[in-house]
CSV table of C-alpha atoms in Angstrom, one decimal:
chain,number,residue,atom,x,y,z
U,70,GLY,CA,120.9,78.4,158.0
U,71,ARG,CA,120.4,77.4,154.4
U,72,LEU,CA,119.2,73.9,155.3
U,73,ARG,CA,116.7,75.3,157.7
U,74,GLY,CA,115.4,77.7,155.0
U,75,ILE,CA,114.9,74.8,152.6
U,76,LEU,CA,113.1,72.8,155.2
U,77,ARG,CA,110.8,75.7,156.2
U,78,ARG,CA,109.8,76.1,152.6
U,79,PHE,CA,108.4,72.6,152.7
U,80,GLY,CA,106.8,73.0,156.1
U,81,CYS,CA,109.4,70.9,158.0
U,82,ALA,CA,110.7,71.7,161.5
U,83,PHE,CA,114.3,71.0,162.1
U,84,ARG,CA,116.2,70.8,165.4
U,85,CYS,CA,119.5,69.3,165.9
U,86,ASP,CA,121.7,68.4,168.8
U,87,PRO,CA,123.8,71.4,170.1
U,88,GLN,CA,127.1,69.5,169.2
U,89,VAL,CA,125.9,68.8,165.7
U,90,GLU,CA,124.8,72.5,165.4
U,91,ALA,CA,128.2,73.6,166.5
U,92,LEU,CA,129.8,71.3,163.9
U,93,LEU,CA,127.5,72.7,161.2
U,94,ARG,CA,128.4,76.3,162.1
U,95,ALA,CA,132.1,75.4,162.1
U,96,ALA,CA,131.7,73.8,158.7
U,97,ALA,CA,130.0,77.0,157.4
U,98,ARG,CA,132.9,79.1,158.8
U,99,ASP,CA,135.4,76.7,157.1
U,100,ARG,CA,133.6,77.1,153.8
U,101,GLU,CA,133.7,80.9,154.0
U,102,ASN,CA,137.4,80.8,155.1
U,103,LEU,CA,138.3,78.5,152.3
U,104,ALA,CA,136.6,80.7,149.7
U,105,GLN,CA,138.5,83.7,151.1
U,106,ARG,CA,141.8,81.9,151.1
U,107,LEU,CA,141.4,80.6,147.6
U,108,GLY,CA,141.1,84.1,146.5
U,109,ALA,CA,144.1,85.3,148.5
U,110,GLU,CA,147.5,85.6,146.8
U,111,VAL,CA,149.7,84.6,149.7
U,112,PRO,CA,148.7,83.1,153.0
U,113,SER,CA,149.7,85.1,156.1
U,114,PRO,CA,152.3,83.0,158.0
U,115,THR,CA,151.4,81.4,161.2
U,116,ALA,CA,153.6,81.3,164.3
U,117,SER,CA,156.4,78.8,163.9
U,118,PRO,CA,155.5,75.5,165.5
U,119,PRO,CA,157.1,75.1,169.0
U,120,GLY,CA,159.8,72.6,169.8
U,121,LEU,CA,160.8,71.4,166.4
U,122,ALA,CA,163.9,69.1,166.1
U,123,ARG,CA,164.6,70.3,162.6
U,124,PRO,CA,163.6,73.3,160.5
U,125,LEU,CA,160.7,73.0,158.1
U,126,THR,CA,161.1,73.5,154.4
U,127,PRO,CA,159.4,76.5,152.8
U,128,PHE,CA,156.8,74.1,151.3
U,129,GLN,CA,156.1,72.5,154.7
U,130,GLN,CA,155.7,75.9,156.3
U,131,ARG,CA,153.3,76.9,153.5
U,132,ASP,CA,151.3,73.7,154.1
U,133,ILE,CA,151.1,74.5,157.9
U,134,ASP,CA,150.1,78.0,157.2
U,135,GLN,CA,147.2,76.8,155.0
U,136,LEU,CA,146.1,74.0,157.4
U,137,ALA,CA,146.3,76.2,160.5
U,138,ALA,CA,143.9,78.7,159.0
U,139,MET,CA,141.2,76.0,158.7
U,140,ARG,CA,139.3,73.9,161.2
U,141,HIS,CA,139.4,70.9,158.8
U,142,GLY,CA,141.9,70.4,156.1
U,143,ALA,CA,143.7,67.9,153.8
U,144,ASN,CA,147.2,67.6,152.6
U,145,PHE,CA,147.6,65.8,149.3
U,146,SER,CA,151.3,66.6,148.7
U,147,VAL,CA,153.4,64.1,146.7
U,148,PRO,CA,155.0,61.1,148.5
U,149,GLY,CA,158.2,62.2,150.4
U,150,ALA,CA,157.1,65.8,150.8
U,151,GLY,CA,157.0,65.4,154.6
U,152,LYS,CA,153.2,65.3,155.2
U,153,THR,CA,153.8,63.4,158.5
U,154,SER,CA,156.2,66.0,159.7
U,155,VAL,CA,153.8,68.8,158.7
U,156,THR,CA,151.1,67.0,160.7
U,157,TYR,CA,153.2,66.7,163.8
U,158,ALA,CA,154.2,70.4,163.5
U,159,LEU,CA,150.6,71.4,163.1
U,160,HIS,CA,149.6,69.2,166.0
U,161,ALA,CA,152.3,71.0,168.2
U,162,LEU,CA,150.6,74.3,167.2
U,163,GLU,CA,147.2,73.0,168.1
U,164,ARG,CA,148.4,71.6,171.4
U,165,GLU,CA,150.1,74.8,172.3
U,166,ALA,CA,146.9,76.7,171.6
U,167,GLY,CA,145.0,74.3,173.8
U,168,ARG,CA,142.7,73.1,171.1
U,169,VAL,CA,143.7,69.4,171.2
U,170,ASP,CA,145.2,67.1,173.7
U,171,LYS,CA,145.4,63.8,171.6
U,172,MET,CA,146.0,62.8,168.0
U,173,LEU,CA,144.3,59.8,166.5
U,174,VAL,CA,145.8,58.6,163.2
U,175,VAL,CA,143.6,56.2,161.3
U,176,GLY,CA,145.6,54.5,158.5
U,177,PRO,CA,147.0,51.4,157.1
U,178,LEU,CA,149.4,49.3,159.2
U,179,SER,CA,152.1,50.0,156.6
U,180,ALA,CA,152.1,53.7,157.6
U,181,PHE,CA,152.5,53.1,161.4
U,182,SER,CA,156.3,53.0,161.4
U,183,ALA,CA,156.5,56.4,159.8
U,184,TRP,CA,154.3,57.9,162.5
U,185,GLU,CA,156.3,56.1,165.2
U,186,GLU,CA,159.7,57.4,163.8
U,187,GLU,CA,158.7,60.9,162.8
U,188,SER,CA,157.6,62.0,166.2
U,189,GLY,CA,161.2,62.0,167.4
U,190,ALA,CA,162.6,63.2,164.1
U,191,THR,CA,160.2,66.2,163.9
U,192,LEU,CA,159.7,67.2,167.6
U,193,ALA,CA,162.5,68.0,170.0
U,194,GLU,CA,160.4,66.5,172.8
U,195,PRO,CA,158.8,63.5,171.0
U,196,LEU,CA,155.2,62.6,171.8
U,197,THR,CA,154.3,59.2,173.0
U,198,VAL,CA,153.0,57.1,170.1
U,199,GLY,CA,151.1,53.8,170.5
U,200,ARG,CA,148.6,51.6,168.9
U,201,TRP,CA,145.0,51.4,169.9
U,202,ASP,CA,144.3,48.7,172.4
U,203,SER,CA,141.1,47.5,174.1
U,204,HIS,CA,141.4,50.3,176.7
U,205,GLY,CA,141.7,53.0,174.1
U,206,GLY,CA,144.4,55.5,173.3
U,207,ARG,CA,146.6,56.1,176.3
U,208,THR,CA,149.4,57.9,174.4
U,209,ASP,CA,149.6,61.4,173.0
U,210,VAL,CA,149.3,59.9,169.5
U,211,THR,CA,147.2,56.8,168.9
U,212,LEU,CA,147.5,54.7,165.7
U,213,LEU,CA,144.5,52.7,164.5
U,214,ASN,CA,144.1,50.8,161.3
U,215,TYR,CA,141.0,50.8,159.1
U,216,GLN,CA,140.1,47.2,159.8
U,217,ARG,CA,140.2,47.7,163.6
U,218,LEU,CA,138.3,50.9,163.4
U,219,ARG,CA,135.3,49.0,162.1
U,220,SER,CA,135.1,46.7,165.2
U,221,GLU,CA,136.1,49.4,167.7
U,222,PHE,CA,134.0,52.2,166.3
U,223,GLY,CA,131.9,52.7,169.4
U,224,ALA,CA,134.9,52.7,171.8
U,225,VAL,CA,136.8,55.1,169.5
U,226,ALA,CA,133.8,57.5,169.4
U,227,ALA,CA,133.5,57.4,173.2
U,228,TRP,CA,137.2,58.0,173.6
U,229,MET,CA,137.1,60.9,171.2
U,230,GLY,CA,134.2,62.3,173.2
U,231,ARG,CA,136.4,62.4,176.3
U,232,HIS,CA,139.3,64.2,174.6
U,233,SER,CA,140.0,67.0,172.2
U,234,VAL,CA,141.3,65.0,169.4
U,235,HIS,CA,143.2,65.9,166.3
U,236,LEU,CA,141.9,63.3,163.8
U,237,VAL,CA,144.3,62.3,161.0
U,238,VAL,CA,143.1,60.0,158.2
U,239,ASP,CA,146.3,58.7,156.5
U,240,GLU,CA,145.9,57.3,153.0
U,241,ALA,CA,142.4,58.8,153.1
U,242,HIS,CA,141.5,57.3,149.7
U,243,ARG,CA,141.2,54.0,151.6
U,244,ALA,CA,138.3,55.3,153.7
U,245,LYS,CA,135.9,56.1,150.9
U,246,ARG,CA,134.0,52.8,151.3
U,247,GLY,CA,133.1,53.8,154.9
U,248,LEU,CA,132.5,51.0,157.4
U,249,ARG,CA,132.3,48.5,154.5
U,250,GLY,CA,135.9,49.3,153.4
């Protein structure tokens, strides 16, 4: 809405792909939701994630409550806070709701073992976890490092177009250089 108004003022017409338009609308809803949530005192709790192998700590449940209320979110908790477990629990909620069918974790190779181990430690029925190969992600959770993403970008984008993907960027600070990094 706002961008179109600016472009109209300068006499520019603007049309975008329906998928891009849907993403822009979702981003606007996220912005409004975030503004409301930042003003709220306490988030309303979400349903408990299904099929957990161990209980969540109050801090982890708080994080899930916040993240579940947004279409896009980030968790910058301190090391050892259980961000991987929170992500698996959130993914279980999203799968149960039918919003996703796959998870793609883009991160450094050094983080892969945590993703492989935490599926069984967090979920009573662990998800299949595997690394990206030349045929794409055939498991519930696919691990892909930043270096490989650069050379496989087209294949990854096509695979994501065929699935409802929960995208996780682990060690996100490493992604700030984009395809050059």
